[in-house]
Short mmCIF file of C-alpha atoms and ligand atoms in Angstrom, two decimals:
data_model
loop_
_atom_site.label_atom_id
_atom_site.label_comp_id
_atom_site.label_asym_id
_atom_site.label_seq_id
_atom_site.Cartn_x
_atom_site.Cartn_y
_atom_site.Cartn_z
CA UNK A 705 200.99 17.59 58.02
CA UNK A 706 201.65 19.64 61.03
CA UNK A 707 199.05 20.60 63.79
CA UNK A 708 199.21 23.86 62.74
CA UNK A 709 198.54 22.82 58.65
CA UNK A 710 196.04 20.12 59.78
CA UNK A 711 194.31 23.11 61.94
CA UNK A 712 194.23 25.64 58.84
CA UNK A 713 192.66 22.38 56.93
CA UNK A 714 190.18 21.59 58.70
CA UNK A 715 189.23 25.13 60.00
CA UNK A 716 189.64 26.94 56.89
CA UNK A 717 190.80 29.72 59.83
CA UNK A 718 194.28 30.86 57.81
CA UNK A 719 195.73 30.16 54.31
CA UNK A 720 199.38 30.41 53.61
CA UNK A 721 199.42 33.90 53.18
CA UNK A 722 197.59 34.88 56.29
CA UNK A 723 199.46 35.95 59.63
CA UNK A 724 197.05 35.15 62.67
CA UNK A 725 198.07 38.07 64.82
CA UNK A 726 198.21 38.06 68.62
CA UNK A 727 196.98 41.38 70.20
CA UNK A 728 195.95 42.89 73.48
CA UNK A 729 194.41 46.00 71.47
CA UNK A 730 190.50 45.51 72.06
CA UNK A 731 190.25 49.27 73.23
CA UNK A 732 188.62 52.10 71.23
CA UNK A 733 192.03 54.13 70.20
CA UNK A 734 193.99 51.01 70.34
CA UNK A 735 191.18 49.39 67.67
CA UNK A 736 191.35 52.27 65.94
CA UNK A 737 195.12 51.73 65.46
CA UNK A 738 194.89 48.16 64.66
CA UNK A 739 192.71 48.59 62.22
CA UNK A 740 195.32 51.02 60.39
CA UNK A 741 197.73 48.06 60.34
CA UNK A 742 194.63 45.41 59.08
CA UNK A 743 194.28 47.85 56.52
CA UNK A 744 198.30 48.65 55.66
CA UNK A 745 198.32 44.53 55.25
CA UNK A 746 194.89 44.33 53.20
CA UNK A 747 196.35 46.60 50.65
CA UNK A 748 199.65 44.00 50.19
CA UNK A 749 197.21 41.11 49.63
CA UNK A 750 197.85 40.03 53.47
CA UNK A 751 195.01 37.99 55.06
CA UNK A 752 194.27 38.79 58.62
CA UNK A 753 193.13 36.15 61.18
CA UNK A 754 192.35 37.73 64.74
CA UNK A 755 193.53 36.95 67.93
CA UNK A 756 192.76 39.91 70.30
CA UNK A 757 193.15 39.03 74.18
CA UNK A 758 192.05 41.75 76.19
CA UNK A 759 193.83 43.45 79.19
CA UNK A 760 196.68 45.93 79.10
CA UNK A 761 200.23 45.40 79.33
CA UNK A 762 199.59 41.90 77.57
CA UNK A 763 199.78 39.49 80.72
CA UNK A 764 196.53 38.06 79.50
CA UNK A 765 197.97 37.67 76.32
CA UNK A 766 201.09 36.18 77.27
CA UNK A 767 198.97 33.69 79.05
CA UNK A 768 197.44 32.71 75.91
CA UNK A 769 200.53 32.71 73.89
CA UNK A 770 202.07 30.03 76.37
CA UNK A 771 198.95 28.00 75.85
CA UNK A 772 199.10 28.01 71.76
CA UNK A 773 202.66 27.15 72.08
CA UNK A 774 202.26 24.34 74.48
CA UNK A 775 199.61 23.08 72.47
CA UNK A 776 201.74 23.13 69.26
CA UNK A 777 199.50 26.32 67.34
CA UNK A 778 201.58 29.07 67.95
CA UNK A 779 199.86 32.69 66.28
CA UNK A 780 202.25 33.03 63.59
CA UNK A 781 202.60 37.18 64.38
CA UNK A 782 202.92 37.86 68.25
CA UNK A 783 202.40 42.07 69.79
CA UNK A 784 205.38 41.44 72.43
CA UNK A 785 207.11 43.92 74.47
CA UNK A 786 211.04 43.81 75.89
CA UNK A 787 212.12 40.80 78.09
CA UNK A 788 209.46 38.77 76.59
CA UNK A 789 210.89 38.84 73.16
CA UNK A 790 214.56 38.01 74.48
CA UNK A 791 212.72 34.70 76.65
CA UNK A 792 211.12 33.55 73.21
CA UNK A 793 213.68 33.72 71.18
CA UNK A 794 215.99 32.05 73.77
CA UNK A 795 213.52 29.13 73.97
CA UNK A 796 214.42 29.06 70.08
CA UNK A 797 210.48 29.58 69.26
CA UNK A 798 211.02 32.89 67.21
CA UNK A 799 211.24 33.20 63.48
CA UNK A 800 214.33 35.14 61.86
CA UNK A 801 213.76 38.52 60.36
CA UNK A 802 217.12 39.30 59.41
CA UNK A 803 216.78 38.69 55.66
CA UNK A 804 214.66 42.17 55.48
CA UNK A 805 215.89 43.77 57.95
CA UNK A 806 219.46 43.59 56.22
CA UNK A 807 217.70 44.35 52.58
CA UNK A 808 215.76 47.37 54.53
CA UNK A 809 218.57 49.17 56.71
CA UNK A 810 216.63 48.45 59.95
CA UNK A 811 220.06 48.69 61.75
CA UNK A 812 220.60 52.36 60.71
CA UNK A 813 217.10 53.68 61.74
CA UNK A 814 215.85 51.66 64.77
CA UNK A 815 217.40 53.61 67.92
CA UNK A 816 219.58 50.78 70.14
CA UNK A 817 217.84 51.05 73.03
CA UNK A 818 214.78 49.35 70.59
CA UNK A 819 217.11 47.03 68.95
CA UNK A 820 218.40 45.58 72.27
CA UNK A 821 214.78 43.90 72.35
CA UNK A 822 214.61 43.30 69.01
CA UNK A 823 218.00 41.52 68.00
CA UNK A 824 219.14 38.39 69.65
CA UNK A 825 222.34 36.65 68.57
CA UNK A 826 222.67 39.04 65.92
CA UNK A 827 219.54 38.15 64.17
CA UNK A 828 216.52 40.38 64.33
CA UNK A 829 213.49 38.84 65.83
CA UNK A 830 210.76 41.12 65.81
CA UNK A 831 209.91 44.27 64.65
CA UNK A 832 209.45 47.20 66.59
CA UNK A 833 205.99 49.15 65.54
CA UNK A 834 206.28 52.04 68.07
CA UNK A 835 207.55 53.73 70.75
CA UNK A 836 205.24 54.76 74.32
CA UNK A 837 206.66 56.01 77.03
CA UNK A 838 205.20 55.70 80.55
CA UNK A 839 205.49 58.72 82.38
CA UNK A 840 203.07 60.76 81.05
CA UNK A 841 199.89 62.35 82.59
CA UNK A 842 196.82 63.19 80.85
CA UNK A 843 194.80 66.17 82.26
CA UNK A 844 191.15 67.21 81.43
CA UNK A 845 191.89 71.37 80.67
CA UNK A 846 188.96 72.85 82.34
CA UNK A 847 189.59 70.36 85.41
CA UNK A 848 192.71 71.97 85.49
CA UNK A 849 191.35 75.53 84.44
CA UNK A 850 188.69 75.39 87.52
CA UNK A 851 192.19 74.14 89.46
CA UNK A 852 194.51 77.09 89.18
CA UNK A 853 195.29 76.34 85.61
CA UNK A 854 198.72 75.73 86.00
CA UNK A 855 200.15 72.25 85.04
CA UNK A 856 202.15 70.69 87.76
CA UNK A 857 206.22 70.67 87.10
CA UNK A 858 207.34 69.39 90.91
CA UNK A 859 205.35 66.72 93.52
CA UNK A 860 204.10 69.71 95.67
CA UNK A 861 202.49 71.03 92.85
CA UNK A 862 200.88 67.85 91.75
CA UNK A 863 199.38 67.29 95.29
CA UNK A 864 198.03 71.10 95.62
CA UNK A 865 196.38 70.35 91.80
CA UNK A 866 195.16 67.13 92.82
CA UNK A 867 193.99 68.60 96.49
CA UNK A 868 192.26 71.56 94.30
CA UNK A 869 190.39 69.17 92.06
CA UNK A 870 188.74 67.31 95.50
CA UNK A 871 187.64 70.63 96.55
CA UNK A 872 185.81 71.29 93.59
CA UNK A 873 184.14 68.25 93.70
CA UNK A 874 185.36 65.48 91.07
CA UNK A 875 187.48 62.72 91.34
CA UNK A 876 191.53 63.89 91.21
CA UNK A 877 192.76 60.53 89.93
CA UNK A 878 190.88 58.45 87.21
CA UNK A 879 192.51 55.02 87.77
CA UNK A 880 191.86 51.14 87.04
CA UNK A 881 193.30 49.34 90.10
CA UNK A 882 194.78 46.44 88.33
CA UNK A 883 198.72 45.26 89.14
CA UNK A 884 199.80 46.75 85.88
CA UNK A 885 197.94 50.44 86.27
CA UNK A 886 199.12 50.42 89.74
CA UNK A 887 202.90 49.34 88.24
CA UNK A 888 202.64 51.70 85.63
CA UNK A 889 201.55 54.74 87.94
CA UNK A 890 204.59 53.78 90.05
CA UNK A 891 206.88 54.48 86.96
CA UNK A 892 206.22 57.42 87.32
CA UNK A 893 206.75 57.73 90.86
CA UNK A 894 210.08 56.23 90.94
CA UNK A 895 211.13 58.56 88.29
CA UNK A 896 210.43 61.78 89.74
CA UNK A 897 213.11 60.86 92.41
CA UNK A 898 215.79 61.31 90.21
CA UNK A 899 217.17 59.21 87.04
CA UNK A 900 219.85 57.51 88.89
CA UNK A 901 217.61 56.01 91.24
CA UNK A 902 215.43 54.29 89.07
CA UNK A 903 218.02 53.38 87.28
CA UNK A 904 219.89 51.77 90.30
CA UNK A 905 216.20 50.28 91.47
CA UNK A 906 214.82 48.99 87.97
CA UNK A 907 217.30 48.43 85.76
CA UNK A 908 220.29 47.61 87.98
CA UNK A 909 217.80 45.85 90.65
CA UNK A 910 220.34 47.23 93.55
CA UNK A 911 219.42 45.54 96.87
CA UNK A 912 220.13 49.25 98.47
CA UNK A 913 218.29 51.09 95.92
CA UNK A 914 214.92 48.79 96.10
CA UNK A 915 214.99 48.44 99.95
CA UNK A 916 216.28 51.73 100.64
CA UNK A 917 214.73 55.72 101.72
CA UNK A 918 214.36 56.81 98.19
CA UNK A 919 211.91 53.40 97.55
CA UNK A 920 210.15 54.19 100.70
CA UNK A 921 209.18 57.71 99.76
CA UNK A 922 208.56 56.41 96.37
CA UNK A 923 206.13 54.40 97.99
CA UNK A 924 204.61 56.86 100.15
CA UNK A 925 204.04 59.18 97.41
CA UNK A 926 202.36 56.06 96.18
CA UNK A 927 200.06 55.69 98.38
CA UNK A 928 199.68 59.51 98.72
CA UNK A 929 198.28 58.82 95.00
CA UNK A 930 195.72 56.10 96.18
CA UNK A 931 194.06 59.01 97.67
CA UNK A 932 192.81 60.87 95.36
CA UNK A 933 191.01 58.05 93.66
CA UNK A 934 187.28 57.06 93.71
CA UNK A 935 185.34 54.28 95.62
CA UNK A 936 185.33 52.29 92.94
CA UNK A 937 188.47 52.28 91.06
CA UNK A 938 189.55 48.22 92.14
CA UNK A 939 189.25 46.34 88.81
CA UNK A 940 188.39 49.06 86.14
CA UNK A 941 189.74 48.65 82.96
CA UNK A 942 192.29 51.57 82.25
CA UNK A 943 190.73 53.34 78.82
CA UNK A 944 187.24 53.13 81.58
CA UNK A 945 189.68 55.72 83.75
CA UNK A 946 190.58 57.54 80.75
CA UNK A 947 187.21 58.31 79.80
CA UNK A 948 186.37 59.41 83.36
CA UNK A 949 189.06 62.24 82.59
CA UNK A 950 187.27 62.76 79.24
CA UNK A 951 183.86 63.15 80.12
CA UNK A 952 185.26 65.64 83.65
CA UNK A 953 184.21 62.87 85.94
CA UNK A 954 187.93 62.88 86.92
CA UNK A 955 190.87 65.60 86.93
CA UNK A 956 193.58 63.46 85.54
CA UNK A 957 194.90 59.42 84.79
CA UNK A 958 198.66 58.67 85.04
CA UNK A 959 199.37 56.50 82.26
CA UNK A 960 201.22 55.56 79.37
CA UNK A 961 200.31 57.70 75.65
CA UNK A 962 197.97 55.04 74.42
CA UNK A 963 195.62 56.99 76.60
CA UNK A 964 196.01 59.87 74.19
CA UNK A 965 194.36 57.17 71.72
CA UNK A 966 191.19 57.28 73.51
CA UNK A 967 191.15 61.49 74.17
CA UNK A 968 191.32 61.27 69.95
CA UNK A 969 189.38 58.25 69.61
CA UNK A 970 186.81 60.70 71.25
CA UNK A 971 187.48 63.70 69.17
CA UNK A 972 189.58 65.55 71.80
CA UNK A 973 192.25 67.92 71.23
CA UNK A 974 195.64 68.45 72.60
CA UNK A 975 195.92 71.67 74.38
CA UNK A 976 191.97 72.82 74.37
CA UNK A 977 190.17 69.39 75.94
CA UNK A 978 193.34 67.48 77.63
CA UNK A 979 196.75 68.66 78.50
CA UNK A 980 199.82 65.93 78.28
CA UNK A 981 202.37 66.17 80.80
CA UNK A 982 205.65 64.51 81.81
CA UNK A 983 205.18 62.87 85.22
CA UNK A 984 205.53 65.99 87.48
CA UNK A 985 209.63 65.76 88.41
CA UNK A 986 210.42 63.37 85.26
CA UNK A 987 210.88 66.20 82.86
CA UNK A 988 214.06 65.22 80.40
CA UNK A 989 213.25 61.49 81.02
CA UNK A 990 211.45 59.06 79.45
CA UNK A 991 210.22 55.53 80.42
CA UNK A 992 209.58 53.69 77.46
CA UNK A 993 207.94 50.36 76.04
CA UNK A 994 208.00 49.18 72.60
CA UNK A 995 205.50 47.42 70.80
CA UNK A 996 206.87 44.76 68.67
CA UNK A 997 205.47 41.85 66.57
CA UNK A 998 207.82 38.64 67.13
CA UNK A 999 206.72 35.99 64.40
CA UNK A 1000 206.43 32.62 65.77
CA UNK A 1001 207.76 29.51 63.59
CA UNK A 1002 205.69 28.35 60.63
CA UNK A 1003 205.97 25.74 57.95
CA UNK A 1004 205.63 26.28 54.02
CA UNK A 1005 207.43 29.55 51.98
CA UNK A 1006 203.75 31.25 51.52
CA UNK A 1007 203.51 31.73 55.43
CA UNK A 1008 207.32 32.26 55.96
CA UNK A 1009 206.79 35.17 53.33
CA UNK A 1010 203.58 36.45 55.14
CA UNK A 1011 205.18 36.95 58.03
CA UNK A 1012 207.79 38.67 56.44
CA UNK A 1013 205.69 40.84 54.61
CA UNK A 1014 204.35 41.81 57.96
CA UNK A 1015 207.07 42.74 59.17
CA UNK A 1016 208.04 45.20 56.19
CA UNK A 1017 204.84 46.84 56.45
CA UNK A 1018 205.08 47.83 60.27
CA UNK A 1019 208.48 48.82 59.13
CA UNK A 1020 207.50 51.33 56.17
CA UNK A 1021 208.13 55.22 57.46
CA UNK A 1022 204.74 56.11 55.86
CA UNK A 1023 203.40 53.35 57.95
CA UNK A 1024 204.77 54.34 61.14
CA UNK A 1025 203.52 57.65 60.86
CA UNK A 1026 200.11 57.02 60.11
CA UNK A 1027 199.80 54.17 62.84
CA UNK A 1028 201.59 56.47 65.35
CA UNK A 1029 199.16 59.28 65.13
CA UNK A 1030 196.70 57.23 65.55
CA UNK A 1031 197.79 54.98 68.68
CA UNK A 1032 199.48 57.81 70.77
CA UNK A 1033 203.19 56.36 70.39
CA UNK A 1034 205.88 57.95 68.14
CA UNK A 1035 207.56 56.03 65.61
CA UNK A 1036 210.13 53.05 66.13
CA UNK A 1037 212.15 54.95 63.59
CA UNK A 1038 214.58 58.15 63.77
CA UNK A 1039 213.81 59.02 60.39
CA UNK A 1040 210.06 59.95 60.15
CA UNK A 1041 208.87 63.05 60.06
CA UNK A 1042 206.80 64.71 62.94
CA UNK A 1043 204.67 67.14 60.67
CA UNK A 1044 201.48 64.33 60.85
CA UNK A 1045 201.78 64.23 64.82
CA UNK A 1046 199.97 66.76 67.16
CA UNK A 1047 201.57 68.42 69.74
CA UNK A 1048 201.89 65.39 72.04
CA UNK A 1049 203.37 63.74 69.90
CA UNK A 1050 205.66 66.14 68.57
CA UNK A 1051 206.90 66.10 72.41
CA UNK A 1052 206.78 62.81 72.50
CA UNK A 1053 209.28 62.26 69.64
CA UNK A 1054 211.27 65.22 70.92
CA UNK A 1055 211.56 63.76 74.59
CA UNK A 1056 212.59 60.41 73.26
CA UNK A 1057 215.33 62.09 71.55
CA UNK A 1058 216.43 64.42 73.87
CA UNK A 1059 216.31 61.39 76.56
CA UNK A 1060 218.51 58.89 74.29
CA UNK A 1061 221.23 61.59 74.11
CA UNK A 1062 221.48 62.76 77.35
CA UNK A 1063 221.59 58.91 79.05
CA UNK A 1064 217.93 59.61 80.37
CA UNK A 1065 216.27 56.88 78.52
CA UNK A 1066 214.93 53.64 80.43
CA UNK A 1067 213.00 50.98 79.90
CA UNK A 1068 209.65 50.61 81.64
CA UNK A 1069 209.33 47.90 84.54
CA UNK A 1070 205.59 48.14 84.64
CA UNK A 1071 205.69 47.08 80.61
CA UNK A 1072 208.53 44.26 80.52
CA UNK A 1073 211.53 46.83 79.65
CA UNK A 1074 213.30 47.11 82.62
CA UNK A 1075 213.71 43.05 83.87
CA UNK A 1076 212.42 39.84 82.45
CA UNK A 1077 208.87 38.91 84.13
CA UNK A 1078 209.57 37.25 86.92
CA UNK A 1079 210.93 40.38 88.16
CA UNK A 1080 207.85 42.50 87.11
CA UNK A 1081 205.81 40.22 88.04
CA UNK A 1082 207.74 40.73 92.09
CA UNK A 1083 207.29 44.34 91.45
CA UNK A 1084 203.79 44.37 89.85
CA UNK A 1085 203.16 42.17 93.89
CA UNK A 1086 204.50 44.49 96.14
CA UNK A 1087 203.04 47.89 94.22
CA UNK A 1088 199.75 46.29 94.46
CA UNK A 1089 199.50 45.62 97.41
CA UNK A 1090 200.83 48.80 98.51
CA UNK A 1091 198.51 50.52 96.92
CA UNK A 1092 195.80 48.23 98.53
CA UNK A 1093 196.41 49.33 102.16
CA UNK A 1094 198.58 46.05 103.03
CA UNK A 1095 201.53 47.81 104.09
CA UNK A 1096 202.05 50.05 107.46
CA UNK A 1097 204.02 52.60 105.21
CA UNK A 1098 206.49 53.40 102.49
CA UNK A 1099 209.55 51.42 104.46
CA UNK A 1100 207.67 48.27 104.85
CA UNK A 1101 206.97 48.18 101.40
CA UNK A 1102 210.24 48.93 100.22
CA UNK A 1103 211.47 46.13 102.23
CA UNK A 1104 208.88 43.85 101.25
CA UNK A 1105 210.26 45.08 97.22
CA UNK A 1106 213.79 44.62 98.15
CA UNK A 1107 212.57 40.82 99.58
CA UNK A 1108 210.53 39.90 96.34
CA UNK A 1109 213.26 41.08 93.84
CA UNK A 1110 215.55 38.70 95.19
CA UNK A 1111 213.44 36.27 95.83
CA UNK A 1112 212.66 36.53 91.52
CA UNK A 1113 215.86 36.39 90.50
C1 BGC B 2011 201.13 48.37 75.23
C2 BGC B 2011 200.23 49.36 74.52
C3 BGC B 2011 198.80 49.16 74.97
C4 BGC B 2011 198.71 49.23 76.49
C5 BGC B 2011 197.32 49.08 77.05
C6 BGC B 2011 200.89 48.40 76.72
O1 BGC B 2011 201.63 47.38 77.33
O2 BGC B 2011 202.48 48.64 74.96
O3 BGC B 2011 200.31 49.22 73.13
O4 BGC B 2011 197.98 50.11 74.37
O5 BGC B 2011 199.52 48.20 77.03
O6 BGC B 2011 196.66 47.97 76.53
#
């Protein structure tokens, strides 16, 4: 019997037609979303056994994942994002979804920036439930209405919106000061100097590019940013900033669309309580992450089929929709329709699109799309500390960047 049988024995925790599923989505709109999945499964005769590990952009839960693996009781279904995927499956842990995906057509629908994450060898190894992108900014309207009422296209404009929101007395930014809010905020920032520059900085990790002018007025924007923050923003959970800029405790929150899972987890509506923005300067481009589920190897045909099973159902088109709308992403396929989607996410699917064709499409370095962790991890360093005061100004960081990329690699 193998650990993992001999645990489902003597637990009773999982039969062989259960997936134990390892999530980081323990917030409001992101439970909310899960529980259209639990349900999706429920209704194919899928058990469900739980394995939520809180804190965004899943370092927690990689954590955790190491630890079951090591400890030979891997979660048989894994939430996973970019890089991470490719380092399972080249340690060989990953289970092979290729025998649906071939009987389903995932090739033809699943854009290729996804399937670069999701395909290794040849053989698919996870699949891909969504699409968020990064560089969005989510704005509470009658902050903005009291503010001149005109969302902000350039930088200038952002800082006069921002400086117009201190004057009337709330706090501009809502933000969580953890490494991977401060990361993700700094998407954003790189972005909205130009497309070829984060490209040269995040994807292509170029010495000059990381080290260089363009980083360390990223940077200063950066800490610009840090600004407009309140007293006691070190440590707050992210959907805690969101609902600052729910309630009109703050102006804004620069984060990725799950946010717009907690505005509708909260009954809010697109365009008369919040306003979604691209990153002011990032119009045209998108930053994106993909959630995928990566099952991890199991023993016996019941679970093998499980998991597969599990992956069909995050695949279905009806599926994707109805999880979408739900978790503020747009679907991991081409072919669903946007009619169930509100205006967000209409744009959401339309700047993905319109970003794929016109080579303005990149993966996310705050959310493991851009380099494989150790990398992000070098960036998540430096952009912390930055935004912590530690650094005399925008050059030093960007040297101390170009330093800690290389020293990652
Ligand atoms: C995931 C999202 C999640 C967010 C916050 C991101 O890395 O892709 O699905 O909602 O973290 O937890």
């Amino acid at each position: 019997m193998t650990m993992v049988a001999a645990l489902m024995a003597t637990t009773g925790m999982a039969s062989a037609e259960d997936v134990e599923v390892l999530h980081w989505w323990t917030s409001g709109g992101e439970a909310a979303a899960l529980n259209v999945l639990k349900e999706d499964l429920a209704g194919k005769s899928i058990g469900w056994v739980d394995m939520p590990v809180a804190g965004g952009g899943g370092e927690a839960a990689m954590t955790a994942l190491r630890a079951r693996v090591t400890a030979g009781d891997p979660p048989t279904a894994v939430q996973m994002l970019g890089f991470d995927i490719l380092d399972w499956a080249n340690e060989g842990a990953l289970g092979d979804l290729t025998p649906v995906a071939a009987a389903e057509g995932w090739d033809a629908v699943v854009p290729s920036a996804l399937q670069a994450f999701a395909k290794a060898d040849g053989k698919w190894i996870s699949a891909p439930v969504n699409v968020h992108s990064t560089n969005w900014v989510w704005i509470n309207k009658a902050a903005l209405d009291a503010a001149g009422g005109k969302a902000p296209e350039s930088w200038d404009e952002l800082v006069a919106v921002l400086d117009a929101m201190k004057a009337n007395g709330i706090t501009p930014l809502g933000h969580g000061g953890q490494a991977w809010q401060d990361a993700t905020v700094f998407d954003g920032v790189v972005l909205s100097l130009g497309t070829d520059f984060y490209k040269a900085a995040f994807i292509d990790l170029d010495p000059a590019a990381l080290g260089g002018d363009q980083m360390a007025e990223a940077f200063n924007r950066l800490i610009k940013l840090r600004s407009y923050v309140d007293d006691n923003f070190s440590g707050r959970d992210w959907n805690l900033a969101s609902a600052m800029v729910i309630n009109g405790e703050a102006g804004m929150q620069m984060m990725g669309d799950w946010a717009k899972g907690e505005f509708l987890k909260a009954g809010k509506v697109p365009g008369t309580d919040f306003v979604c923005i691209r990153f002011p300067g990032t119009q045209g481009a998108v930053t994106f992450n993909s959630d995928q589920f990566a099952m991890f190897g199991v023993e016996g045909e019941g679970a093998v089929a499980a998991q597969a099973a599990m992956a069909s159902a995050i695949m279905n088109p009806t599926f994707q929709s109805a999880f979408n709308v739900v978790k503020g992403s747009v679907p991991a396929r081409t072919d669903v329709p946007n009619d169930a989607f509100d205006d967000c996410g209409k744009k959401g699917m339309a700047d993905l699109a319109e970003a794929n064709t016109s080579g303005q499409l990149f993966g996310s370095m705050a959310h493991g799309h851009a380099a494989p962790a150790a990398v992000k991890n070098a960036v998540y360093d430096v952009v912390t500390a930055t935004f912590n005061g530690e650094y005399a100004d925008g050059a030093a960081a960007a040297a101390a960047l170009a330093e800690a990329v290389a020293a990652a690699q």
